[in-house]
Structures are given as structure tokens and as C-alpha cells.
Coordinates of C-alpha atoms (C1' of nucleotides) in Angstrom, one line a residue:
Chain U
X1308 CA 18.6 -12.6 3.2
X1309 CA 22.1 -12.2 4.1
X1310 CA 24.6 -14.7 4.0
X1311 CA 26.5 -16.9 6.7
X1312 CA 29.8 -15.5 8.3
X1313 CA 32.2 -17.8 6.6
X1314 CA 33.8 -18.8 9.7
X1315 CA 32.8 -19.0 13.8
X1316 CA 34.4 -15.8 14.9
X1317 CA 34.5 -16.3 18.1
X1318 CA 36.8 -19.4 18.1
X1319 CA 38.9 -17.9 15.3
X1320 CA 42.2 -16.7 16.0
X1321 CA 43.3 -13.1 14.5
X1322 CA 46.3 -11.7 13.9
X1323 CA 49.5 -12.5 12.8
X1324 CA 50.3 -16.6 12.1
X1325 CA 52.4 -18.5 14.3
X1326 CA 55.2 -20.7 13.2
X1327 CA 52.6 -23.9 14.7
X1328 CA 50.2 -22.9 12.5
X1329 CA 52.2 -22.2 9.6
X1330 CA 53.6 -26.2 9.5
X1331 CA 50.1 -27.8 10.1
X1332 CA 48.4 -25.3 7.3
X1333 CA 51.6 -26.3 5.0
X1334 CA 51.3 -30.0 5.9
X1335 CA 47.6 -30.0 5.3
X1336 CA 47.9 -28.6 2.0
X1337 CA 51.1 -31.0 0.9
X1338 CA 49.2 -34.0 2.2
X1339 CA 45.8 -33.1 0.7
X1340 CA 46.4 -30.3 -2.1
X1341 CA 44.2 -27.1 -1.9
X1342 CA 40.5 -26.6 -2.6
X1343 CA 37.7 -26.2 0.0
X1344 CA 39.2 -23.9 2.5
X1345 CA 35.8 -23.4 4.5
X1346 CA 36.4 -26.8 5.9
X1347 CA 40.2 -27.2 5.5
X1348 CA 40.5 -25.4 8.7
X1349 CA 38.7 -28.0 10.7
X1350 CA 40.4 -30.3 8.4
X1351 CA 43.8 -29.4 9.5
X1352 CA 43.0 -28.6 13.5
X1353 CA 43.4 -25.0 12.7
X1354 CA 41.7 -22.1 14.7
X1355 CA 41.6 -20.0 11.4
X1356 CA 38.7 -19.3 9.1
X1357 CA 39.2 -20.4 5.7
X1358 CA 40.0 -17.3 4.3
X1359 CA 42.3 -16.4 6.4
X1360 CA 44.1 -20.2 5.6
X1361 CA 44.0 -19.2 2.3
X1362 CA 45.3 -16.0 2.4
X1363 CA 48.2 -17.3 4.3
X1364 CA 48.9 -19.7 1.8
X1365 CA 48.6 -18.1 -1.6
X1366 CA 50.5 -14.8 0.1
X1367 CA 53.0 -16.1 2.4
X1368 CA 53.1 -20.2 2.2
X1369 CA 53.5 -21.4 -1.6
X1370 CA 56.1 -23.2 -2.3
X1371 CA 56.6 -21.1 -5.9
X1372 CA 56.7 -17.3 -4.4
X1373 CA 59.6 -15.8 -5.4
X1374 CA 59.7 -13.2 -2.5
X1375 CA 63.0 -10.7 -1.6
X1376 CA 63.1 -7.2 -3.8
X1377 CA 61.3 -6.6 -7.2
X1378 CA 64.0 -6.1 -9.7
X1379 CA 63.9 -3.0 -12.0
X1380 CA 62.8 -5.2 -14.7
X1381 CA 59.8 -5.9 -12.5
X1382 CA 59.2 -2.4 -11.3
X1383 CA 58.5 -1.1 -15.1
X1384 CA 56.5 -4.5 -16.4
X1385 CA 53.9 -3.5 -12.8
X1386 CA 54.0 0.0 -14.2
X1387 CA 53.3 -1.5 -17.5
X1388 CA 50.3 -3.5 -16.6
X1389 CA 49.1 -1.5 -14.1
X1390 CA 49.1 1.2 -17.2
X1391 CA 46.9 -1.4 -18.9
X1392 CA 44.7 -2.8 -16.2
X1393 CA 44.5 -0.7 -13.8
X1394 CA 44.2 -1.9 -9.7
X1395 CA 43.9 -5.5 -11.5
X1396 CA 46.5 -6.7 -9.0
X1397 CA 45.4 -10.5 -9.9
X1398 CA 45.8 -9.4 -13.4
X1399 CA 48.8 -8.5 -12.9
X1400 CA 50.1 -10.8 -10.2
X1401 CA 49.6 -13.5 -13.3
X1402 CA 52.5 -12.1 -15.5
X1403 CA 54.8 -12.2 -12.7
X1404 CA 55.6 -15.5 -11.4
X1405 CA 56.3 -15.4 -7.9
X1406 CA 55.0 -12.5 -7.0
X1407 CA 50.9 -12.4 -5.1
X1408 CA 48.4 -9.4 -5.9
X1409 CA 48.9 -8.8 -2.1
X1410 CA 52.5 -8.1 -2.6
X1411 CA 52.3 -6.3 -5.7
X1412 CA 49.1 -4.3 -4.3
X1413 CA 51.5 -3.6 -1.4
X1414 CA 54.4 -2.7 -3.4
X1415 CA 53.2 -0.3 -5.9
X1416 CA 51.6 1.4 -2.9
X1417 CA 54.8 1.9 -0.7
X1418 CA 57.6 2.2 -3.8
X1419 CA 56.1 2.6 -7.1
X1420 CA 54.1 5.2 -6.4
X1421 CA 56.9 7.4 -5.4
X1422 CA 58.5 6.2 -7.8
X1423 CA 56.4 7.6 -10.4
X1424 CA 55.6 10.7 -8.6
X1425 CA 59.4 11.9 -8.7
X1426 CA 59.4 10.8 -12.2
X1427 CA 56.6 13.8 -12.5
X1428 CA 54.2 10.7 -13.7
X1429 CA 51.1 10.7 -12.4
X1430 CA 50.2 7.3 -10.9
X1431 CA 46.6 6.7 -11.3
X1432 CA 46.9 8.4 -15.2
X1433 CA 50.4 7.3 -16.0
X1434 CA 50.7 11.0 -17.7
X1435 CA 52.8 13.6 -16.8
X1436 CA 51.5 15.3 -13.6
X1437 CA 51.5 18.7 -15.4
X1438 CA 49.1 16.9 -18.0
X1439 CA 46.7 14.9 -16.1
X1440 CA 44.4 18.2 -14.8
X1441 CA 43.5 18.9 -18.7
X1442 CA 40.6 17.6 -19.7
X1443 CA 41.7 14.1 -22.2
X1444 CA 40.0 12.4 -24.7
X1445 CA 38.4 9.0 -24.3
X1446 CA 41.1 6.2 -24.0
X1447 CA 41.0 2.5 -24.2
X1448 CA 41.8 2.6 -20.6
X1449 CA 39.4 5.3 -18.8
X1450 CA 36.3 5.6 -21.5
X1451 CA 34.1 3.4 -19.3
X1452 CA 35.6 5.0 -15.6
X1453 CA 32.6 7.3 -15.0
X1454 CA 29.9 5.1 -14.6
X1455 CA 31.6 2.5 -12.1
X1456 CA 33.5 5.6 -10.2
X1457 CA 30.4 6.9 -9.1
X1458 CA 28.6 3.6 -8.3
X1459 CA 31.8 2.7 -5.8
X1460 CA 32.3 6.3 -4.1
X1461 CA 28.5 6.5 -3.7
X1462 CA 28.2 4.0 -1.1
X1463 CA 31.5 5.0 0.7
X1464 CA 32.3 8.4 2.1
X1465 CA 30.3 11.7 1.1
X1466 CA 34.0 13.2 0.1
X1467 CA 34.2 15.7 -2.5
X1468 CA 35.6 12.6 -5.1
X1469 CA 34.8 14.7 -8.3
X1470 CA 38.0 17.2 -7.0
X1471 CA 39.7 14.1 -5.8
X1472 CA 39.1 12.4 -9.7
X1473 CA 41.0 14.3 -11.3
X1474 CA 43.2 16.0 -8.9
X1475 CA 46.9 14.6 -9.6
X1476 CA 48.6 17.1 -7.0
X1477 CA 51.9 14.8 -5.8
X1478 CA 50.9 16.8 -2.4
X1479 CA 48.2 14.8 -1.8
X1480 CA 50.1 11.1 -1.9
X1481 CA 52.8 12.5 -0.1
X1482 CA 50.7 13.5 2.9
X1483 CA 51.5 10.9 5.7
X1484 CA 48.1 10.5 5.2
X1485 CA 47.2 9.7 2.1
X1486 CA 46.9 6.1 2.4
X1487 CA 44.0 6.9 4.8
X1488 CA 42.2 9.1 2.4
X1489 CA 39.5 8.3 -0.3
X1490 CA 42.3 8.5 -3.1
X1491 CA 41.0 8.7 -6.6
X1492 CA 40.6 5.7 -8.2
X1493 CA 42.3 4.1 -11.3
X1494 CA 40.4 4.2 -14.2
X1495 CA 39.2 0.3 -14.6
X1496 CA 39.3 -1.3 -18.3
X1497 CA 36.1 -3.2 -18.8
X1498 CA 37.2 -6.1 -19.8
X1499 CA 34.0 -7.4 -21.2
X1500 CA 34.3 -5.1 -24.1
X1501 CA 34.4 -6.0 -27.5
X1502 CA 37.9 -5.8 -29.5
X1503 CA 38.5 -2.2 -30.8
X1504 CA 41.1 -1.5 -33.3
X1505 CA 44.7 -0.8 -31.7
X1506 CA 44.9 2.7 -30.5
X1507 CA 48.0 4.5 -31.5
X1508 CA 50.4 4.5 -29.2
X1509 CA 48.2 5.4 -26.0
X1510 CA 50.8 4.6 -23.9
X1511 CA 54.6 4.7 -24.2
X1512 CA 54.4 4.8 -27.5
X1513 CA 53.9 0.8 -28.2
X1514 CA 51.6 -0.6 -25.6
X1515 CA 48.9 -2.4 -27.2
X1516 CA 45.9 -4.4 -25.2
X1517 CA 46.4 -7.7 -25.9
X1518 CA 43.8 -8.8 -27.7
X1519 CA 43.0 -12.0 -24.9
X1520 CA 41.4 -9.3 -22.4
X1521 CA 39.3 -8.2 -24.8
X1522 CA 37.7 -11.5 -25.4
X1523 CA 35.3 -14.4 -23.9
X1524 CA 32.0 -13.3 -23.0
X1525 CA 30.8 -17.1 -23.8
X1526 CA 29.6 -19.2 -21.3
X1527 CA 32.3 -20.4 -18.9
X1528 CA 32.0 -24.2 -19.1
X1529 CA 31.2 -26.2 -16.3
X1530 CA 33.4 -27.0 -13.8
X1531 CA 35.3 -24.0 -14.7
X1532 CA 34.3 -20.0 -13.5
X1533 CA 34.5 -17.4 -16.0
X1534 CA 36.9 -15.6 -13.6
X1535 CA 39.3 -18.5 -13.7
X1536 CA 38.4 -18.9 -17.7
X1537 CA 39.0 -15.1 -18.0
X1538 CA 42.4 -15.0 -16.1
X1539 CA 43.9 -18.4 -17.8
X1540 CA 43.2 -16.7 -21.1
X1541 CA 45.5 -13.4 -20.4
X1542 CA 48.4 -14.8 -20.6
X1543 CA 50.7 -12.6 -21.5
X1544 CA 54.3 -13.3 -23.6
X1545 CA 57.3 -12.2 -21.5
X1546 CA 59.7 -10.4 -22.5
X1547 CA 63.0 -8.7 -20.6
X1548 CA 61.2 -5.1 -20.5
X1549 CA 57.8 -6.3 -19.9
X1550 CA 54.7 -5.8 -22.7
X1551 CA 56.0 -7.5 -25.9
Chain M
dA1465 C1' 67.8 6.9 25.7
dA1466 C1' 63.2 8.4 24.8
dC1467 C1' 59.8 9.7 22.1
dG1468 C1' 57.3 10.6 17.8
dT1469 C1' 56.7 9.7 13.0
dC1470 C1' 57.2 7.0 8.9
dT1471 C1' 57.5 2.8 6.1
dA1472 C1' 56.5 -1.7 4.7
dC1473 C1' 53.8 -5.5 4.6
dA1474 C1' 50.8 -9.1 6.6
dA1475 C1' 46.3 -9.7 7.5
dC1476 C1' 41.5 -8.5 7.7
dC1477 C1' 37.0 -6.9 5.8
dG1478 C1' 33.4 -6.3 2.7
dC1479 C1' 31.9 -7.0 -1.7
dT1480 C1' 31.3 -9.4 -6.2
dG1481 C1' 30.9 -13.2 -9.4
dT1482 C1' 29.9 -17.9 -10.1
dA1483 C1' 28.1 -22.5 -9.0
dC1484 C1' 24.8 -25.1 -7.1
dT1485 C1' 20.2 -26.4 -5.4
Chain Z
dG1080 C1' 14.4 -17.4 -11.3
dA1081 C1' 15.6 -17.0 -6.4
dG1082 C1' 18.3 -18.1 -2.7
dT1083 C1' 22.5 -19.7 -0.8
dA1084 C1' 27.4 -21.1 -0.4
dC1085 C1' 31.8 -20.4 -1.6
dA1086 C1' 36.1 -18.6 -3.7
dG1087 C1' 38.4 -14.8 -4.9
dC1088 C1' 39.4 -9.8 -5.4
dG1089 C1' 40.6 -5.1 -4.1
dG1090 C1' 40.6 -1.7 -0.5
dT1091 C1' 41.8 -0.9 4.1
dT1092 C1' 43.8 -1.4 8.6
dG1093 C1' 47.1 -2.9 12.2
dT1094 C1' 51.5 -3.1 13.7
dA1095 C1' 56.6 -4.1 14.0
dG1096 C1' 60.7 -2.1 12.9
dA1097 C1' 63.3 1.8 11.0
dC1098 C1' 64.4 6.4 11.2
dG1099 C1' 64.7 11.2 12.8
dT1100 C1' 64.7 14.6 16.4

DNA sequence: AACGTCTACAACCGCTGTACT
DNA sequence: GAGTACAGCGGTTGTAGACGT
């Protein structure tokens, strides 16, 4: 079977964007909006596959990004969400205007982590490192991990990830090496489940999954994927410090 | 000044979900 | 229902610049 590459990679350019192509992707889009970006390339006399085009755009281009430092304010609402969601980074991207998954992926990588980690929080649990070894109860947030763990690490590396699962040793994210190491992964929220009750304060105390995530496993109507229904349909009031 | 290491982030890659035929 | 095309997502990599020795 397979599928097609989605672009000709040997007339592609790689690498970093030039300033050229920059102005001719942004005046494409302006002229003709987005949408279609396996052709917009051709479309706009770029050497770029349309992924990378709209990559560019959505992380770099856009008119609306916000760029320049996260304020505190944003740092705890990420820490918030990602407490909720997990490495939803589109998720999350959506209750920040301005801000791309790419950046925020970025960002929580490079600052928040540490930032957590000298807070003694552990940043794939959000619990205090000295807590996160023992053995927890079910929560909202890691009851369905297992499963999907072990389908993800099973086609990757043969690494010992059942240490690495529940390991929360600071050590091992402040290795100059640990962004090239299988880290443990967050545990995922399925958001296909069906509404449970609200848990008592799982998190902080007053964090509560909205109810919107928990929802729609209709039929996404035409014209309209069930991602796209999915994300329009968490959205999220704002509030100064982030989950309301 | 030269070199090695670290950090930040842009960009790429591979995969998944959905729409369409 | 199967096969294919496409958009989008999350993980990973590459690399320029900052920093330390």
C-alpha cells in the first residue's frame, strides 16, 4: 500500500526559510487565504513541500502570533493544561492566543520543565517528586495511560520504559541528555470518554475537566472533521490565573 | 582568542484521523 | 469496506548563538 510522499523531495528545499520565501508564502496566503497546502507551493512558486509551507505559516508567519516571552500568567495556565491534557500541545495552544503548539511544545521543554523540577514538582505527574515513585490510585488523568504507553514504546526503542514510567528522578531531565532519551511519557486523557462525576480536587485543589472534552463522540458533520469539531468545542473561559 | 558545552527554537519526520472515491 | 489523499499532531533533530573554561 503505502502512501505518496507528500512532496517531490528532491526539488524541495530544507532547512531554514529565507526572507524570499517568507514574502511570496505570506503574499500567497494574503492574496488567496489558506487551505490546500499540497498545491499552494506550486501555487506560490515555492520550492517547499506543503507541510513545510504550512508549518512556516501557522508557527512563524500569522499575522495573530503573539511571539516575545510567556508571561508568568502564561507559564502557570501551560502548567495548568498540560496538568489536564497532557502533551496536547494543540490543546493547549487553543487557550492561548498567540501562542503555536510548536512554541509551547518548545517552551515547556526548555523552561517549564525546570521550572517545575526546582519547584520539586514532577513534570510528567505534576506531583511532588518525592511522591510520584509511590504507587497512585487511578485518576482522571492517567487511568487509561497503560494501554497506549505500551502500544507507542513497543514500536520504538527496546529501552527498559517500565523503569523510565515511573521514574521521576530530576537526574534524569537534567542530564545534557535527556532530550535525546526515550523520556517517560505523559499520561494522555482519553478524550473520548464519557463524563464522570468531578473528582475532588485532583489537582491543585480546584481543577475540574471541563465538561466540553469529555463530550462528542457523534458523527462529525460533513464538511467539518471531528478533530476540528473536537477542538472548536474546548473552548475554555479565561481567566487571569488560567482554569476558571 | 579558542574551544567545548549548553540552550532555545525552527524545522523536519513519521504517524494518525478523517474525507473522499 | 478498502484504498488513497490530505491535513494536522506530537516527537525528534539540527543548528545558531550564548555561555563557561
Amino acid at each position: 500500500m503505502g502512501r505518496s510522499p507528500c512532496c517531490e523531495k528532491a526539488h524541495t528545499n530544507k532547512g531554514a526559510w529565507t526572507k524570499e520565501e517568507d514574502d511570496r508564502l505570506v503574499a500567497y496566503i494574503r492574496a488567496h487565504g489558506e487551505g490546500c497546502w499540497r498545491s499552494l507551493p506550486k501555487a506560490a512558486g515555492l520550492l517547499r513541500c506543503g507541510k513545510s509551507c504550512r508549518l512556516r505559516w501557522i508557527n512563524y508567519l500569522r499575522p495573530d502570533l503573539k511571539r516575545g516571552n510567556f508571561t508568568d500568567d502564561e507559564d502557570e495556565l501551560i502548567i495548568h493544561l498540560h496538568a489536564l491534557l497532557g502533551n496536547k500541545w494543540s490543546l493547549i495552544a487553543a487557550r492561548l492566543p498567540g501562542r503555536t503548539d510548536n512554541e509551547i511544545k518548545n517552551y515547556w521543554n526548555t523552561h517549564i520543565r525546570r521550572k517545575l523540577l526546582s519547584r520539586g514538582v514532577d513534570p510528567v505527574t505534576h506531583r511532588p517528586i518525592a511522591d510520584s515513585t509511590e504507587k497512585k490510585p487511578p485518576s482522571a488523568i492517567g487511568f487509561m495511560s497503560n494501554q497506549t504507553e505500551v502500544k507507542k514504546e513497543d514500536k520504538t526503542t527496546p529501552t527498559p520504559t517500565t523503569t523510565a514510567a515511573t521514574s521521576s528522578s530530576s537526574e534524569e531531565y537534567e542530564s545534557p541528555t535527556w532530550r535525546r532519551q526515550r523520556k517517560p511519557k505523559l499520561p494522555d486523557l482519553n478524550l473520548e470518554l464519557c463524563i464522570a462525576p468531578p473528582f475532588p480536587s485532583q489537582l491543585e485543589g480546584e481543577m475540574l475537566v471541563p465538561s466540553a472534552l469529555a463530550v462528542s463522540n457523534s458523527k462529525p458533520s460533513r464538511g467539518r472533521t471531528m478533530m476540528q469539531q473536537q477542538r472548536a468545542s474546548v473552548v475554555y473561559p479565561v481567566s487571569q490565573n488560567g482554569i476558571t
